[in-house]
Amino acid sequence: MADHGERNAVAAPFSSLAVRSSTEWVADHASHVSIDPAGIAKVVDGLHGDLPAVSWDFEGIHYFDGGPLTAQYLLVLDTLNFCFWPDGDLHYDHLAAGLKRALQRDNSIFDAKSLKSFTGIQLRELLEWPRPLPLQDERARLLAEVGTELERSFDGQAVNLILAARGSAVALVELVAMHFPGFRDHSVYKGHQVFLYKRAQIFVADLWGAFKGQGLGAFADIAAITMFADYIVPAVLRQWGILNYSPKLARIVDNLEELSSGTEEEIEIRACTIAAVEMLREKLRSKAGKEVLSVQVDWWLWSSGIGANKNLRFHRTRTLYY
Ligand SMILES: Nc1nc2c(c(CN[C@H]3C=C[C@H](O)[C@@H]3O)cn2[C@@H]2O[C@H](COP(=O)(O)O)[C@@H](O)[C@H]2O)c(=O)[nH]1
């Protein structure tokens, strides 16, 4: 693994640095989604004092024991952290809490060799979900991919993957994207490759949040991580007047119609969300006169979206990336 101190000028192949530049390019060429700087200014002006601090595990739903098993849990969690919406009752907290209960029942359940043999039905039973999970068999396939590669390259342990990044968030995103194809969240937009890397980046942020920036969560370059392009935050930004959709796209989203993965509209929603949050972060930083992390802005926006916000209209894409 090249020493990242010698990183060449061009972003490394899987670099999360390419997330910012490639999503900015989309925002500059978008035709279905636009970012409203006046909307950003209004939100920033409406904030009195610091950004509301959202603690990582504010709902107390995650497994945490301060050691390698927590790293294994978080890698499994973020391998499965996508596409809950087809089942209106299923949400992220069911996944986080379900995996925690399973680990408390059997602390070897997420060993690499057991990850390799999960079936979709076994995953559903493990989470005690009353019906098939959305994309259930894909979820099992992704677990097998992680188990196989952990065994082949990291002696079966997520902690070895994390240690290989030597305290760099960017290096860990690159390692995750390099070793696990299911995390390689990218698209081709008007002939340009666009990197979103939602689950690879949220894995780093979850480590940083769970371990409070210490030990396995210590990342000197955590500021390099962008927000996580999911389906809740875009809807919050649109509700707050920061993102605007074309009439055609607005009709699709407001009528709860599905939007296919890889369409210009889907890529523009995700890329403009990342670009808008970077602009919002910049405004917050200059107003506060101190560093503001995209991760912190993300958790604030996301927790604002999942609350009692029942009229939140998010886009519906059937995908394993977010
Ligand atoms: N941008 C962003 N997206 C996030 C999260 C999280 C959870 N993060 C934990 C870490 C810190 C927080 O305090 C949380 O405890 C899940 N998601 C995404 O949302 C969607 C699920 O929505 P719903 O169906 O309503 O549960 C789905 O795409 C899921 O991948 C986040 O933080 N940021």
mmCIF file of N, CA, C and O and ligand atoms in Angstrom, residues 54-59 62 81-84 90-93 198 202 206 227-228 230-233 298-299 302 306 322, ligand 1:
data_model
loop_
_atom_site.group_PDB
_atom_site.id
_atom_site.type_symbol
_atom_site.label_atom_id
_atom_site.label_comp_id
_atom_site.label_asym_id
_atom_site.label_seq_id
_atom_site.Cartn_x
_atom_site.Cartn_y
_atom_site.Cartn_z
ATOM 1 N N VAL A 54 -25.179 16.516 17.322
ATOM 2 C CA VAL A 54 -25.915 15.238 17.316
ATOM 3 C C VAL A 54 -24.929 14.168 17.762
ATOM 4 O O VAL A 54 -23.907 13.959 17.133
ATOM 5 N N SER A 55 -25.211 13.506 18.896
ATOM 6 C CA SER A 55 -24.251 12.471 19.321
ATOM 7 C C SER A 55 -24.470 11.236 18.432
ATOM 8 O O SER A 55 -25.589 10.948 18.013
ATOM 9 N N TRP A 56 -23.404 10.541 18.133
ATOM 10 C CA TRP A 56 -23.451 9.462 17.160
ATOM 11 C C TRP A 56 -24.546 8.447 17.488
ATOM 12 O O TRP A 56 -25.351 8.085 16.646
ATOM 13 N N ASP A 57 -24.615 8.027 18.724
ATOM 14 C CA ASP A 57 -25.578 6.969 19.055
ATOM 15 C C ASP A 57 -26.715 7.542 19.890
ATOM 16 O O ASP A 57 -27.102 6.990 20.906
ATOM 17 N N PHE A 58 -27.279 8.651 19.371
ATOM 18 C CA PHE A 58 -28.249 9.373 20.212
ATOM 19 C C PHE A 58 -29.462 8.509 20.554
ATOM 20 O O PHE A 58 -30.153 8.727 21.516
ATOM 21 N N GLU A 59 -29.675 7.451 19.763
ATOM 22 C CA GLU A 59 -30.839 6.602 20.096
ATOM 23 C C GLU A 59 -30.426 5.382 20.919
ATOM 24 O O GLU A 59 -31.250 4.553 21.274
ATOM 25 N N HIS A 62 -26.870 1.151 18.969
ATOM 26 C CA HIS A 62 -25.720 0.455 18.381
ATOM 27 C C HIS A 62 -25.007 -0.409 19.408
ATOM 28 O O HIS A 62 -24.943 -0.088 20.582
ATOM 29 N N ASN A 81 -26.401 -1.217 5.220
ATOM 30 C CA ASN A 81 -27.040 0.066 5.520
ATOM 31 C C ASN A 81 -27.546 0.740 4.246
ATOM 32 O O ASN A 81 -26.988 1.736 3.771
ATOM 33 N N PHE A 82 -28.636 0.171 3.674
ATOM 34 C CA PHE A 82 -29.188 0.751 2.436
ATOM 35 C C PHE A 82 -30.640 0.333 2.217
ATOM 36 O O PHE A 82 -31.105 -0.682 2.731
ATOM 37 N N CYS A 83 -31.346 1.141 1.456
ATOM 38 C CA CYS A 83 -32.632 0.810 0.836
ATOM 39 C C CYS A 83 -33.654 0.156 1.774
ATOM 40 O O CYS A 83 -34.075 -0.978 1.572
ATOM 41 N N PHE A 84 -34.070 0.887 2.783
ATOM 42 C CA PHE A 84 -35.086 0.373 3.713
ATOM 43 C C PHE A 84 -36.498 0.706 3.228
ATOM 44 O O PHE A 84 -37.450 -0.004 3.508
ATOM 45 N N LEU A 90 -39.712 -0.535 7.877
ATOM 46 C CA LEU A 90 -38.299 -0.848 8.135
ATOM 47 C C LEU A 90 -37.450 0.419 8.076
ATOM 48 O O LEU A 90 -37.558 1.193 7.138
ATOM 49 N N HIS A 91 -36.634 0.611 9.113
ATOM 50 C CA HIS A 91 -35.752 1.786 9.142
ATOM 51 C C HIS A 91 -34.359 1.405 9.619
ATOM 52 O O HIS A 91 -34.157 0.306 10.144
ATOM 53 N N TYR A 92 -33.456 2.321 9.482
ATOM 54 C CA TYR A 92 -32.065 2.086 9.870
ATOM 55 C C TYR A 92 -31.974 1.553 11.294
ATOM 56 O O TYR A 92 -31.203 0.623 11.564
ATOM 57 N N ASP A 93 -32.768 2.104 12.214
ATOM 58 C CA ASP A 93 -32.607 1.683 13.606
ATOM 59 C C ASP A 93 -32.991 0.219 13.811
ATOM 60 O O ASP A 93 -32.430 -0.465 14.669
ATOM 61 N N LYS A 198 -21.051 6.427 -0.557
ATOM 62 C CA LYS A 198 -21.828 6.663 0.656
ATOM 63 C C LYS A 198 -21.497 5.639 1.748
ATOM 64 O O LYS A 198 -21.117 6.027 2.870
ATOM 65 N N ILE A 202 -19.539 6.390 5.259
ATOM 66 C CA ILE A 202 -20.309 6.337 6.515
ATOM 67 C C ILE A 202 -19.703 5.293 7.461
ATOM 68 O O ILE A 202 -19.790 5.423 8.678
ATOM 69 N N ASP A 206 -18.872 6.221 11.124
ATOM 70 C CA ASP A 206 -19.440 5.458 12.243
ATOM 71 C C ASP A 206 -18.353 5.023 13.215
ATOM 72 O O ASP A 206 -18.547 5.033 14.433
ATOM 73 N N MET A 227 -20.449 14.446 3.206
ATOM 74 C CA MET A 227 -21.708 13.913 3.723
ATOM 75 C C MET A 227 -22.007 12.607 2.986
ATOM 76 O O MET A 227 -21.346 12.273 2.017
ATOM 77 N N PHE A 228 -23.007 11.871 3.468
ATOM 78 C CA PHE A 228 -23.314 10.550 2.934
ATOM 79 C C PHE A 228 -24.579 10.624 2.079
ATOM 80 O O PHE A 228 -25.661 10.908 2.599
ATOM 81 N N ASP A 230 -27.455 9.702 0.879
ATOM 82 C CA ASP A 230 -28.528 8.720 1.108
ATOM 83 C C ASP A 230 -29.809 9.239 0.471
ATOM 84 O O ASP A 230 -29.755 10.040 -0.464
ATOM 85 N N TYR A 231 -30.995 8.822 0.966
ATOM 86 C CA TYR A 231 -32.232 9.364 0.382
ATOM 87 C C TYR A 231 -32.977 10.307 1.334
ATOM 88 O O TYR A 231 -33.919 10.979 0.922
ATOM 89 N N ILE A 232 -32.520 10.418 2.587
ATOM 90 C CA ILE A 232 -33.187 11.329 3.531
ATOM 91 C C ILE A 232 -32.673 12.766 3.369
ATOM 92 O O ILE A 232 -33.454 13.713 3.259
ATOM 93 N N VAL A 233 -31.346 12.960 3.378
ATOM 94 C CA VAL A 233 -30.790 14.321 3.365
ATOM 95 C C VAL A 233 -31.198 15.129 2.127
ATOM 96 O O VAL A 233 -31.569 16.300 2.268
ATOM 97 N N ASP A 298 -23.926 16.559 8.235
ATOM 98 C CA ASP A 298 -24.745 15.425 7.776
ATOM 99 C C ASP A 298 -25.638 14.893 8.886
ATOM 100 O O ASP A 298 -26.859 14.723 8.714
ATOM 101 N N TRP A 299 -25.047 14.626 10.058
ATOM 102 C CA TRP A 299 -25.832 14.054 11.155
ATOM 103 C C TRP A 299 -26.924 15.010 11.599
ATOM 104 O O TRP A 299 -28.030 14.596 11.942
ATOM 105 N N TRP A 302 -29.561 14.766 8.735
ATOM 106 C CA TRP A 302 -30.205 13.450 8.707
ATOM 107 C C TRP A 302 -31.142 13.290 9.894
ATOM 108 O O TRP A 302 -32.301 12.904 9.748
ATOM 109 N N ILE A 306 -35.253 12.319 9.883
ATOM 110 C CA ILE A 306 -35.893 11.047 10.265
ATOM 111 C C ILE A 306 -36.846 11.225 11.435
ATOM 112 O O ILE A 306 -37.567 10.335 11.775
ATOM 113 N N TYR A 322 -27.202 2.902 -1.180
ATOM 114 C CA TYR A 322 -27.608 3.815 -0.094
ATOM 115 C C TYR A 322 -29.061 3.545 0.312
ATOM 116 O O TYR A 322 -29.803 2.931 -0.430
HETATM 117 N N1 LIG B 1 -26.736 10.826 5.345
HETATM 118 C C1 LIG B 1 -26.952 9.886 6.279
HETATM 119 N N2 LIG B 1 -27.677 8.796 5.963
HETATM 120 C C2 LIG B 1 -27.881 7.873 6.931
HETATM 121 C C3 LIG B 1 -27.368 7.997 8.226
HETATM 122 C C4 LIG B 1 -27.781 6.827 8.938
HETATM 123 C C5 LIG B 1 -27.532 6.466 10.378
HETATM 124 N N3 LIG B 1 -26.297 6.993 10.885
HETATM 125 C C6 LIG B 1 -26.066 6.800 12.291
HETATM 126 C C7 LIG B 1 -24.824 7.487 12.661
HETATM 127 C C8 LIG B 1 -25.081 8.657 13.268
HETATM 128 C C9 LIG B 1 -26.493 8.879 13.385
HETATM 129 O O1 LIG B 1 -26.802 9.341 14.668
HETATM 130 C C10 LIG B 1 -27.106 7.504 13.128
HETATM 131 O O2 LIG B 1 -27.229 6.812 14.348
HETATM 132 C C11 LIG B 1 -28.523 6.057 8.046
HETATM 133 N N4 LIG B 1 -28.565 6.723 6.865
HETATM 134 C C12 LIG B 1 -29.309 6.386 5.653
HETATM 135 O O3 LIG B 1 -30.643 6.922 5.792
HETATM 136 C C13 LIG B 1 -31.541 6.063 5.089
HETATM 137 C C14 LIG B 1 -32.427 5.366 6.089
HETATM 138 O O4 LIG B 1 -33.443 6.217 6.496
HETATM 139 P P1 LIG B 1 -34.676 5.538 7.300
HETATM 140 O O5 LIG B 1 -35.308 4.564 6.302
HETATM 141 O O6 LIG B 1 -35.543 6.684 7.708
HETATM 142 O O7 LIG B 1 -34.039 4.772 8.458
HETATM 143 C C15 LIG B 1 -30.706 5.005 4.414
HETATM 144 O O8 LIG B 1 -30.277 5.449 3.146
HETATM 145 C C16 LIG B 1 -29.528 4.928 5.373
HETATM 146 O O9 LIG B 1 -28.391 4.369 4.754
HETATM 147 C C17 LIG B 1 -26.593 9.143 8.544
HETATM 148 O O10 LIG B 1 -26.092 9.345 9.677
HETATM 149 N N5 LIG B 1 -26.426 10.056 7.526
#
